[in-house]
Amino acid sequence: MNTNKRLRFNQPSRLPSSGESGIENERVLVLVFESISWDIHTLCAIASLSRRFCAIARRILWRRLCVNRAPGMVAALSGSDPSGRIDGGWHALAKLMFFCGGGESNRYFNLSQPSPGHFACESRFSKTSGRFFLPKNCRRDLLYMSDPCEHHAVGGDEHLGVFRGVFRDFMRSKTRECLVRRQAALEEKVRCPYCGGRVWSMTAARLIPKSAARRLGSREGGLEFFVCVNGHLHGTCWLIPLSTEEEDDDNSDGSVI
């Protein structure tokens, strides 16, 4: 053995100062999140650490989170390629799946105090529920809707219901076609809480079917919702008690997140 020959140790590869990270590091992050069942709070914390982690989250982690937590819904929304792009971005879909945007006073709802947004402990999205929010001539569209999240209205006995939803391929939907055909104006002061896009008021466009109020357990005229240019839906309603006969327990197509 040559005693003059020095033992050499592989030096740890330096992380690039800019640009894309090494694939090994991305794999490690995926494995970590798989081990903690894609915890949304941890992913938000990681994505806010640096621009680099934010870029990895946008490129890989948000999509993997959505696929892991709601595979059926994601497959229906993204078609045959769940690894591809989705309207508004995967980070916006992840936020919509896990975050209730709360409610604020507007021209239809006079709240004495805004109802704050919050992470939802559990949400069920259903395409069956979505059909109740589509006008008759738009029933071929695919819309996943959440159950309403109940918020106690300060100073009153009623409860505010806050709900959200997402369309598949909204750019080609009959709903968007109806909005354009009616020359519905985009709202000036309201933005989508999930992607920041411009929104249409479905109330102003007169495209809220009566079945939506029945599905939510709200009185007619007691709800308002908006749809953004990327197909994200958010809205509020005044909830009233439902009788046993009015309740619908069809959970066969729901995605619990």
PDB file of C-alpha atoms in Angstrom:
ATOM      1  CA  MET A   1       0.000   0.000   0.000  1.00  0.00           C
ATOM      2  CA  ASN A   2       1.339   3.412  -0.910  1.00  0.00           C
ATOM      3  CA  THR A   3       1.751   5.268   2.373  1.00  0.00           C
ATOM      4  CA  ASN A   4       2.089   8.547   0.501  1.00  0.00           C
ATOM      5  CA  LYS A   5      -1.386   8.141  -0.901  1.00  0.00           C
ATOM      6  CA  ARG A   6      -3.846  10.158   1.110  1.00  0.00           C
ATOM      7  CA  LEU A   7      -7.332   9.028   1.917  1.00  0.00           C
ATOM      8  CA  ARG A   8      -9.860  11.271   0.267  1.00  0.00           C
ATOM      9  CA  PHE A   9     -13.342  11.925   1.605  1.00  0.00           C
ATOM     10  CA  ASN A  10     -16.114  13.095  -0.628  1.00  0.00           C
ATOM     11  CA  GLN A  11     -16.892  16.673   0.197  1.00  0.00           C
ATOM     12  CA  PRO A  12     -20.589  17.547   0.606  1.00  0.00           C
ATOM     13  CA  SER A  13     -21.874  19.151  -2.538  1.00  0.00           C
ATOM     14  CA  ARG A  14     -22.595  22.815  -2.146  1.00  0.00           C
ATOM     15  CA  LEU A  15     -26.152  23.921  -2.501  1.00  0.00           C
ATOM     16  CA  PRO A  16     -26.579  26.238  -5.474  1.00  0.00           C
ATOM     17  CA  SER A  17     -26.883  29.860  -4.475  1.00  0.00           C
ATOM     18  CA  SER A  18     -29.598  30.450  -7.011  1.00  0.00           C
ATOM     19  CA  GLY A  19     -31.701  28.578  -9.505  1.00  0.00           C
ATOM     20  CA  GLU A  20     -33.161  25.121  -9.042  1.00  0.00           C
ATOM     21  CA  SER A  21     -32.157  22.922  -6.118  1.00  0.00           C
ATOM     22  CA  GLY A  22     -30.655  19.462  -6.468  1.00  0.00           C
ATOM     23  CA  ILE A  23     -33.117  16.646  -7.041  1.00  0.00           C
ATOM     24  CA  GLU A  24     -31.861  14.822  -3.923  1.00  0.00           C
ATOM     25  CA  ASN A  25     -32.953  17.652  -1.687  1.00  0.00           C
ATOM     26  CA  GLU A  26     -36.369  17.742  -3.322  1.00  0.00           C
ATOM     27  CA  ARG A  27     -36.721  14.005  -2.766  1.00  0.00           C
ATOM     28  CA  VAL A  28     -35.813  14.433   0.890  1.00  0.00           C
ATOM     29  CA  LEU A  29     -38.508  17.073   1.301  1.00  0.00           C
ATOM     30  CA  VAL A  30     -41.085  14.837  -0.353  1.00  0.00           C
ATOM     31  CA  LEU A  31     -40.154  11.954   1.954  1.00  0.00           C
ATOM     32  CA  VAL A  32     -40.378  14.212   5.009  1.00  0.00           C
ATOM     33  CA  PHE A  33     -43.853  15.393   4.070  1.00  0.00           C
ATOM     34  CA  GLU A  34     -44.984  11.873   3.264  1.00  0.00           C
ATOM     35  CA  SER A  35     -43.911  10.858   6.771  1.00  0.00           C
ATOM     36  CA  ILE A  36     -46.088  13.580   8.325  1.00  0.00           C
ATOM     37  CA  SER A  37     -49.088  13.002   6.020  1.00  0.00           C
ATOM     38  CA  TRP A  38     -48.564  16.284   4.167  1.00  0.00           C
ATOM     39  CA  ASP A  39     -49.336  18.527   7.129  1.00  0.00           C
ATOM     40  CA  ILE A  40     -50.511  21.858   5.686  1.00  0.00           C
ATOM     41  CA  HIS A  41     -49.150  23.985   8.563  1.00  0.00           C
ATOM     42  CA  THR A  42     -45.647  22.555   8.167  1.00  0.00           C
ATOM     43  CA  LEU A  43     -45.705  23.047   4.404  1.00  0.00           C
ATOM     44  CA  CYS A  44     -46.730  26.691   4.839  1.00  0.00           C
ATOM     45  CA  ALA A  45     -43.861  27.177   7.303  1.00  0.00           C
ATOM     46  CA  ILE A  46     -41.325  25.568   4.944  1.00  0.00           C
ATOM     47  CA  ALA A  47     -42.534  27.573   1.938  1.00  0.00           C
ATOM     48  CA  SER A  48     -42.066  30.827   3.865  1.00  0.00           C
ATOM     49  CA  LEU A  49     -38.442  30.125   4.903  1.00  0.00           C
ATOM     50  CA  SER A  50     -36.795  31.385   1.722  1.00  0.00           C
ATOM     51  CA  ARG A  51     -37.332  32.023  -1.957  1.00  0.00           C
ATOM     52  CA  ARG A  52     -35.715  28.702  -2.730  1.00  0.00           C
ATOM     53  CA  PHE A  53     -38.074  26.703  -0.519  1.00  0.00           C
ATOM     54  CA  CYS A  54     -40.995  28.718  -1.883  1.00  0.00           C
ATOM     55  CA  ALA A  55     -39.934  27.765  -5.428  1.00  0.00           C
ATOM     56  CA  ILE A  56     -39.694  24.062  -4.509  1.00  0.00           C
ATOM     57  CA  ALA A  57     -43.120  24.222  -2.895  1.00  0.00           C
ATOM     58  CA  ARG A  58     -44.651  25.834  -5.977  1.00  0.00           C
ATOM     59  CA  ARG A  59     -42.986  23.401  -8.364  1.00  0.00           C
ATOM     60  CA  ILE A  60     -43.524  20.154  -6.446  1.00  0.00           C
ATOM     61  CA  LEU A  61     -44.899  20.223  -2.912  1.00  0.00           C
ATOM     62  CA  TRP A  62     -48.269  21.964  -3.333  1.00  0.00           C
ATOM     63  CA  ARG A  63     -49.200  19.597  -6.156  1.00  0.00           C
ATOM     64  CA  ARG A  64     -48.116  16.534  -4.186  1.00  0.00           C
ATOM     65  CA  LEU A  65     -50.122  17.774  -1.204  1.00  0.00           C
ATOM     66  CA  CYS A  66     -53.287  18.123  -3.292  1.00  0.00           C
ATOM     67  CA  VAL A  67     -52.831  14.719  -4.957  1.00  0.00           C
ATOM     68  CA  ASN A  68     -52.172  13.038  -1.601  1.00  0.00           C
ATOM     69  CA  ARG A  69     -55.065  14.562   0.295  1.00  0.00           C
ATOM     70  CA  ALA A  70     -57.775  14.547  -2.406  1.00  0.00           C
ATOM     71  CA  PRO A  71     -56.728  12.156  -5.209  1.00  0.00           C
ATOM     72  CA  GLY A  72     -60.203  11.720  -6.694  1.00  0.00           C
ATOM     73  CA  MET A  73     -60.963  15.423  -6.871  1.00  0.00           C
ATOM     74  CA  VAL A  74     -57.523  16.256  -8.271  1.00  0.00           C
ATOM     75  CA  ALA A  75     -57.842  13.552 -10.940  1.00  0.00           C
ATOM     76  CA  ALA A  76     -61.226  14.962 -11.996  1.00  0.00           C
ATOM     77  CA  LEU A  77     -59.935  18.556 -12.080  1.00  0.00           C
ATOM     78  CA  SER A  78     -56.629  17.905 -13.826  1.00  0.00           C
ATOM     79  CA  GLY A  79     -57.678  15.184 -16.251  1.00  0.00           C
ATOM     80  CA  SER A  80     -55.245  12.474 -17.274  1.00  0.00           C
ATOM     81  CA  ASP A  81     -52.132  14.399 -16.237  1.00  0.00           C
ATOM     82  CA  PRO A  82     -52.136  15.225 -12.495  1.00  0.00           C
ATOM     83  CA  SER A  83     -48.485  16.305 -12.813  1.00  0.00           C
ATOM     84  CA  GLY A  84     -49.378  19.123 -15.182  1.00  0.00           C
ATOM     85  CA  ARG A  85     -50.594  22.648 -14.591  1.00  0.00           C
ATOM     86  CA  ILE A  86     -53.930  23.630 -13.159  1.00  0.00           C
ATOM     87  CA  ASP A  87     -55.816  26.927 -13.492  1.00  0.00           C
ATOM     88  CA  GLY A  88     -54.624  29.387 -10.875  1.00  0.00           C
ATOM     89  CA  GLY A  89     -51.758  27.148  -9.745  1.00  0.00           C
ATOM     90  CA  TRP A  90     -51.487  24.250  -7.306  1.00  0.00           C
ATOM     91  CA  HIS A  91     -50.758  26.570  -4.378  1.00  0.00           C
ATOM     92  CA  ALA A  92     -54.115  28.298  -4.933  1.00  0.00           C
ATOM     93  CA  LEU A  93     -55.946  24.969  -5.070  1.00  0.00           C
ATOM     94  CA  ALA A  94     -54.211  23.853  -1.863  1.00  0.00           C
ATOM     95  CA  LYS A  95     -55.281  27.055  -0.118  1.00  0.00           C
ATOM     96  CA  LEU A  96     -58.855  26.606  -1.313  1.00  0.00           C
ATOM     97  CA  MET A  97     -58.903  23.021  -0.041  1.00  0.00           C
ATOM     98  CA  PHE A  98     -57.685  23.876   3.453  1.00  0.00           C
ATOM     99  CA  PHE A  99     -58.561  27.526   4.145  1.00  0.00           C
ATOM    100  CA  CYS A 100     -61.945  29.098   4.871  1.00  0.00           C
ATOM    101  CA  GLY A 101     -61.766  32.746   3.831  1.00  0.00           C
ATOM    102  CA  GLY A 102     -64.274  34.046   6.381  1.00  0.00           C
ATOM    103  CA  GLY A 103     -66.775  36.788   5.585  1.00  0.00           C
ATOM    104  CA  GLU A 104     -66.844  40.565   5.347  1.00  0.00           C
ATOM    105  CA  SER A 105     -69.590  43.152   5.103  1.00  0.00           C
ATOM    106  CA  ASN A 106     -70.621  43.905   1.541  1.00  0.00           C
ATOM    107  CA  ARG A 107     -73.629  45.183  -0.359  1.00  0.00           C
ATOM    108  CA  TYR A 108     -75.552  41.966   0.382  1.00  0.00           C
ATOM    109  CA  PHE A 109     -74.352  41.183   3.913  1.00  0.00           C
ATOM    110  CA  ASN A 110     -74.245  43.773   6.678  1.00  0.00           C
ATOM    111  CA  LEU A 111     -71.991  42.262   9.336  1.00  0.00           C
ATOM    112  CA  SER A 112     -71.331  44.166  12.534  1.00  0.00           C
ATOM    113  CA  GLN A 113     -67.894  42.538  12.625  1.00  0.00           C
ATOM    114  CA  PRO A 114     -65.949  40.680   9.908  1.00  0.00           C
ATOM    115  CA  SER A 115     -65.712  36.917  10.356  1.00  0.00           C
ATOM    116  CA  PRO A 116     -62.001  36.010  10.131  1.00  0.00           C
ATOM    117  CA  GLY A 117     -60.555  33.331   7.867  1.00  0.00           C
ATOM    118  CA  HIS A 118     -59.012  30.190   9.321  1.00  0.00           C
ATOM    119  CA  PHE A 119     -57.618  26.769   8.472  1.00  0.00           C
ATOM    120  CA  ALA A 120     -60.466  24.272   8.197  1.00  0.00           C
ATOM    121  CA  CYS A 121     -60.056  21.214  10.418  1.00  0.00           C
ATOM    122  CA  GLU A 122     -61.855  19.094   7.812  1.00  0.00           C
ATOM    123  CA  SER A 123     -63.612  19.902   4.555  1.00  0.00           C
ATOM    124  CA  ARG A 124     -65.792  17.806   2.272  1.00  0.00           C
ATOM    125  CA  PHE A 125     -65.916  18.756  -1.398  1.00  0.00           C
ATOM    126  CA  SER A 126     -68.650  17.262  -3.549  1.00  0.00           C
ATOM    127  CA  LYS A 127     -69.452  17.478  -7.256  1.00  0.00           C
ATOM    128  CA  THR A 128     -73.052  16.563  -6.387  1.00  0.00           C
ATOM    129  CA  SER A 129     -73.260  19.745  -4.293  1.00  0.00           C
ATOM    130  CA  GLY A 130     -71.661  21.620  -7.171  1.00  0.00           C
ATOM    131  CA  ARG A 131     -74.553  20.836  -9.511  1.00  0.00           C
ATOM    132  CA  PHE A 132     -76.916  22.781  -7.234  1.00  0.00           C
ATOM    133  CA  PHE A 133     -74.859  25.932  -7.887  1.00  0.00           C
ATOM    134  CA  LEU A 134     -75.014  25.662 -11.673  1.00  0.00           C
ATOM    135  CA  PRO A 135     -77.780  27.186 -13.803  1.00  0.00           C
ATOM    136  CA  LYS A 136     -79.743  24.596 -15.796  1.00  0.00           C
ATOM    137  CA  ASN A 137     -77.971  25.317 -19.058  1.00  0.00           C
ATOM    138  CA  CYS A 138     -74.568  24.929 -17.317  1.00  0.00           C
ATOM    139  CA  ARG A 139     -75.137  21.516 -15.696  1.00  0.00           C
ATOM    140  CA  ARG A 140     -72.467  19.892 -17.852  1.00  0.00           C
ATOM    141  CA  ASP A 141     -69.795  21.908 -16.036  1.00  0.00           C
ATOM    142  CA  LEU A 142     -67.904  20.167 -13.257  1.00  0.00           C
ATOM    143  CA  LEU A 143     -67.849  22.105  -9.994  1.00  0.00           C
ATOM    144  CA  TYR A 144     -66.654  20.804  -6.646  1.00  0.00           C
ATOM    145  CA  MET A 145     -68.247  22.581  -3.669  1.00  0.00           C
ATOM    146  CA  SER A 146     -67.434  22.487   0.016  1.00  0.00           C
ATOM    147  CA  ASP A 147     -69.950  22.180   2.804  1.00  0.00           C
ATOM    148  CA  PRO A 148     -70.541  25.586   4.417  1.00  0.00           C
ATOM    149  CA  CYS A 149     -68.331  26.485   7.360  1.00  0.00           C
ATOM    150  CA  GLU A 150     -70.498  27.971  10.126  1.00  0.00           C
ATOM    151  CA  HIS A 151     -69.488  31.279  11.687  1.00  0.00           C
ATOM    152  CA  HIS A 152     -71.487  32.860  14.496  1.00  0.00           C
ATOM    153  CA  ALA A 153     -72.657  36.328  13.473  1.00  0.00           C
ATOM    154  CA  VAL A 154     -71.832  38.815  16.229  1.00  0.00           C
ATOM    155  CA  GLY A 155     -74.940  40.576  17.528  1.00  0.00           C
ATOM    156  CA  GLY A 156     -77.449  38.168  15.974  1.00  0.00           C
ATOM    157  CA  ASP A 157     -78.962  34.704  16.287  1.00  0.00           C
ATOM    158  CA  GLU A 158     -78.201  33.626  12.733  1.00  0.00           C
ATOM    159  CA  HIS A 159     -75.059  31.869  11.586  1.00  0.00           C
ATOM    160  CA  LEU A 160     -72.998  32.905   8.607  1.00  0.00           C
ATOM    161  CA  GLY A 161     -72.151  30.090   6.215  1.00  0.00           C
ATOM    162  CA  VAL A 162     -68.900  30.444   4.298  1.00  0.00           C
ATOM    163  CA  PHE A 163     -68.347  28.132   1.334  1.00  0.00           C
ATOM    164  CA  ARG A 164     -65.887  27.661  -1.507  1.00  0.00           C
ATOM    165  CA  GLY A 165     -65.522  25.645  -4.678  1.00  0.00           C
ATOM    166  CA  VAL A 166     -63.528  25.061  -7.851  1.00  0.00           C
ATOM    167  CA  PHE A 167     -64.459  24.476 -11.516  1.00  0.00           C
ATOM    168  CA  ARG A 168     -62.727  22.121 -13.904  1.00  0.00           C
ATOM    169  CA  ASP A 169     -61.382  23.876 -17.011  1.00  0.00           C
ATOM    170  CA  PHE A 170     -63.279  27.090 -16.269  1.00  0.00           C
ATOM    171  CA  MET A 171     -62.038  28.826 -19.433  1.00  0.00           C
ATOM    172  CA  ARG A 172     -64.099  26.360 -21.512  1.00  0.00           C
ATOM    173  CA  SER A 173     -67.073  26.128 -19.162  1.00  0.00           C
ATOM    174  CA  LYS A 174     -70.678  27.012 -19.959  1.00  0.00           C
ATOM    175  CA  THR A 175     -70.742  29.154 -16.807  1.00  0.00           C
ATOM    176  CA  ARG A 176     -68.004  31.429 -18.108  1.00  0.00           C
ATOM    177  CA  GLU A 177     -69.704  31.483 -21.509  1.00  0.00           C
ATOM    178  CA  CYS A 178     -72.911  32.690 -19.834  1.00  0.00           C
ATOM    179  CA  LEU A 179     -71.041  35.422 -17.947  1.00  0.00           C
ATOM    180  CA  VAL A 180     -69.383  36.649 -21.140  1.00  0.00           C
ATOM    181  CA  ARG A 181     -72.598  36.455 -23.153  1.00  0.00           C
ATOM    182  CA  ARG A 182     -74.424  38.528 -20.526  1.00  0.00           C
ATOM    183  CA  GLN A 183     -71.547  41.020 -20.547  1.00  0.00           C
ATOM    184  CA  ALA A 184     -71.225  40.660 -16.775  1.00  0.00           C
ATOM    185  CA  ALA A 185     -68.729  43.151 -15.381  1.00  0.00           C
ATOM    186  CA  LEU A 186     -65.803  42.064 -13.249  1.00  0.00           C
ATOM    187  CA  GLU A 187     -65.972  43.397  -9.695  1.00  0.00           C
ATOM    188  CA  GLU A 188     -63.820  46.434  -8.918  1.00  0.00           C
ATOM    189  CA  LYS A 189     -63.281  45.900  -5.181  1.00  0.00           C
ATOM    190  CA  VAL A 190     -63.407  42.129  -4.754  1.00  0.00           C
ATOM    191  CA  ARG A 191     -60.575  39.722  -5.499  1.00  0.00           C
ATOM    192  CA  CYS A 192     -60.321  35.963  -5.264  1.00  0.00           C
ATOM    193  CA  PRO A 193     -58.958  35.087  -1.794  1.00  0.00           C
ATOM    194  CA  TYR A 194     -57.162  32.057  -3.257  1.00  0.00           C
ATOM    195  CA  CYS A 195     -55.364  33.275  -6.376  1.00  0.00           C
ATOM    196  CA  GLY A 196     -55.910  37.055  -6.300  1.00  0.00           C
ATOM    197  CA  GLY A 197     -57.709  37.027  -9.670  1.00  0.00           C
ATOM    198  CA  ARG A 198     -60.593  39.276 -10.771  1.00  0.00           C
ATOM    199  CA  VAL A 199     -64.070  37.956  -9.960  1.00  0.00           C
ATOM    200  CA  TRP A 200     -67.621  38.070 -11.224  1.00  0.00           C
ATOM    201  CA  SER A 201     -70.551  38.399  -8.824  1.00  0.00           C
ATOM    202  CA  MET A 202     -72.980  35.610  -9.644  1.00  0.00           C
ATOM    203  CA  THR A 203     -75.717  37.587  -7.886  1.00  0.00           C
ATOM    204  CA  ALA A 204     -75.156  40.639 -10.072  1.00  0.00           C
ATOM    205  CA  ALA A 205     -75.093  38.382 -13.154  1.00  0.00           C
ATOM    206  CA  ARG A 206     -78.350  36.707 -11.990  1.00  0.00           C
ATOM    207  CA  LEU A 207     -76.806  33.270 -12.307  1.00  0.00           C
ATOM    208  CA  ILE A 208     -77.544  31.918  -8.832  1.00  0.00           C
ATOM    209  CA  PRO A 209     -80.084  29.068  -9.127  1.00  0.00           C
ATOM    210  CA  LYS A 210     -82.717  28.605  -6.422  1.00  0.00           C
ATOM    211  CA  SER A 211     -81.333  25.143  -5.771  1.00  0.00           C
ATOM    212  CA  ALA A 212     -78.156  26.691  -4.291  1.00  0.00           C
ATOM    213  CA  ALA A 213     -80.071  28.206  -1.368  1.00  0.00           C
ATOM    214  CA  ARG A 214     -81.854  24.919  -0.722  1.00  0.00           C
ATOM    215  CA  ARG A 215     -78.590  22.996  -0.778  1.00  0.00           C
ATOM    216  CA  LEU A 216     -76.959  25.343   1.728  1.00  0.00           C
ATOM    217  CA  GLY A 217     -79.970  25.586   4.013  1.00  0.00           C
ATOM    218  CA  SER A 218     -80.336  29.324   3.399  1.00  0.00           C
ATOM    219  CA  ARG A 219     -83.314  31.489   2.600  1.00  0.00           C
ATOM    220  CA  GLU A 220     -83.724  32.709  -0.986  1.00  0.00           C
ATOM    221  CA  GLY A 221     -81.800  35.914  -1.540  1.00  0.00           C
ATOM    222  CA  GLY A 222     -79.702  35.135   1.520  1.00  0.00           C
ATOM    223  CA  LEU A 223     -76.539  34.168  -0.284  1.00  0.00           C
ATOM    224  CA  GLU A 224     -73.906  35.700  -2.489  1.00  0.00           C
ATOM    225  CA  PHE A 225     -70.970  34.136  -4.256  1.00  0.00           C
ATOM    226  CA  PHE A 226     -68.216  35.079  -6.647  1.00  0.00           C
ATOM    227  CA  VAL A 227     -66.303  33.177  -9.331  1.00  0.00           C
ATOM    228  CA  CYS A 228     -62.838  34.257 -10.383  1.00  0.00           C
ATOM    229  CA  VAL A 229     -61.258  34.094 -13.826  1.00  0.00           C
ATOM    230  CA  ASN A 230     -59.426  30.895 -12.770  1.00  0.00           C
ATOM    231  CA  GLY A 231     -62.618  29.125 -11.692  1.00  0.00           C
ATOM    232  CA  HIS A 232     -62.313  29.477  -7.909  1.00  0.00           C
ATOM    233  CA  LEU A 233     -65.615  30.139  -6.153  1.00  0.00           C
ATOM    234  CA  HIS A 234     -66.184  31.726  -2.747  1.00  0.00           C
ATOM    235  CA  GLY A 235     -69.326  32.954  -1.044  1.00  0.00           C
ATOM    236  CA  THR A 236     -71.384  33.517   2.075  1.00  0.00           C
ATOM    237  CA  CYS A 237     -74.960  32.874   3.139  1.00  0.00           C
ATOM    238  CA  TRP A 238     -77.260  33.160   6.142  1.00  0.00           C
ATOM    239  CA  LEU A 239     -77.946  29.665   7.441  1.00  0.00           C
ATOM    240  CA  ILE A 240     -81.320  28.542   8.763  1.00  0.00           C
ATOM    241  CA  PRO A 241     -82.064  25.283  10.649  1.00  0.00           C
ATOM    242  CA  LEU A 242     -82.800  22.313   8.379  1.00  0.00           C
ATOM    243  CA  SER A 243     -85.437  19.690   9.018  1.00  0.00           C
ATOM    244  CA  THR A 244     -84.505  16.020   8.835  1.00  0.00           C
ATOM    245  CA  GLU A 245     -86.329  15.669   5.508  1.00  0.00           C
ATOM    246  CA  GLU A 246     -84.340  18.511   3.964  1.00  0.00           C
ATOM    247  CA  GLU A 247     -80.945  17.136   4.892  1.00  0.00           C
ATOM    248  CA  ASP A 248     -79.041  15.335   2.160  1.00  0.00           C
ATOM    249  CA  ASP A 249     -76.592  12.641   3.278  1.00  0.00           C
ATOM    250  CA  ASP A 250     -75.256  11.739  -0.164  1.00  0.00           C
ATOM    251  CA  ASN A 251     -71.522  11.500   0.494  1.00  0.00           C
ATOM    252  CA  SER A 252     -70.755   9.045  -2.287  1.00  0.00           C
ATOM    253  CA  ASP A 253     -68.775  11.486  -4.449  1.00  0.00           C
ATOM    254  CA  GLY A 254     -67.264  13.649  -1.743  1.00  0.00           C
ATOM    255  CA  SER A 255     -63.577  14.217  -1.042  1.00  0.00           C
ATOM    256  CA  VAL A 256     -62.865  14.637   2.678  1.00  0.00           C
ATOM    257  CA  ILE A 257     -59.694  16.650   3.203  1.00  0.00           C
TER     258      ILE A 257
END
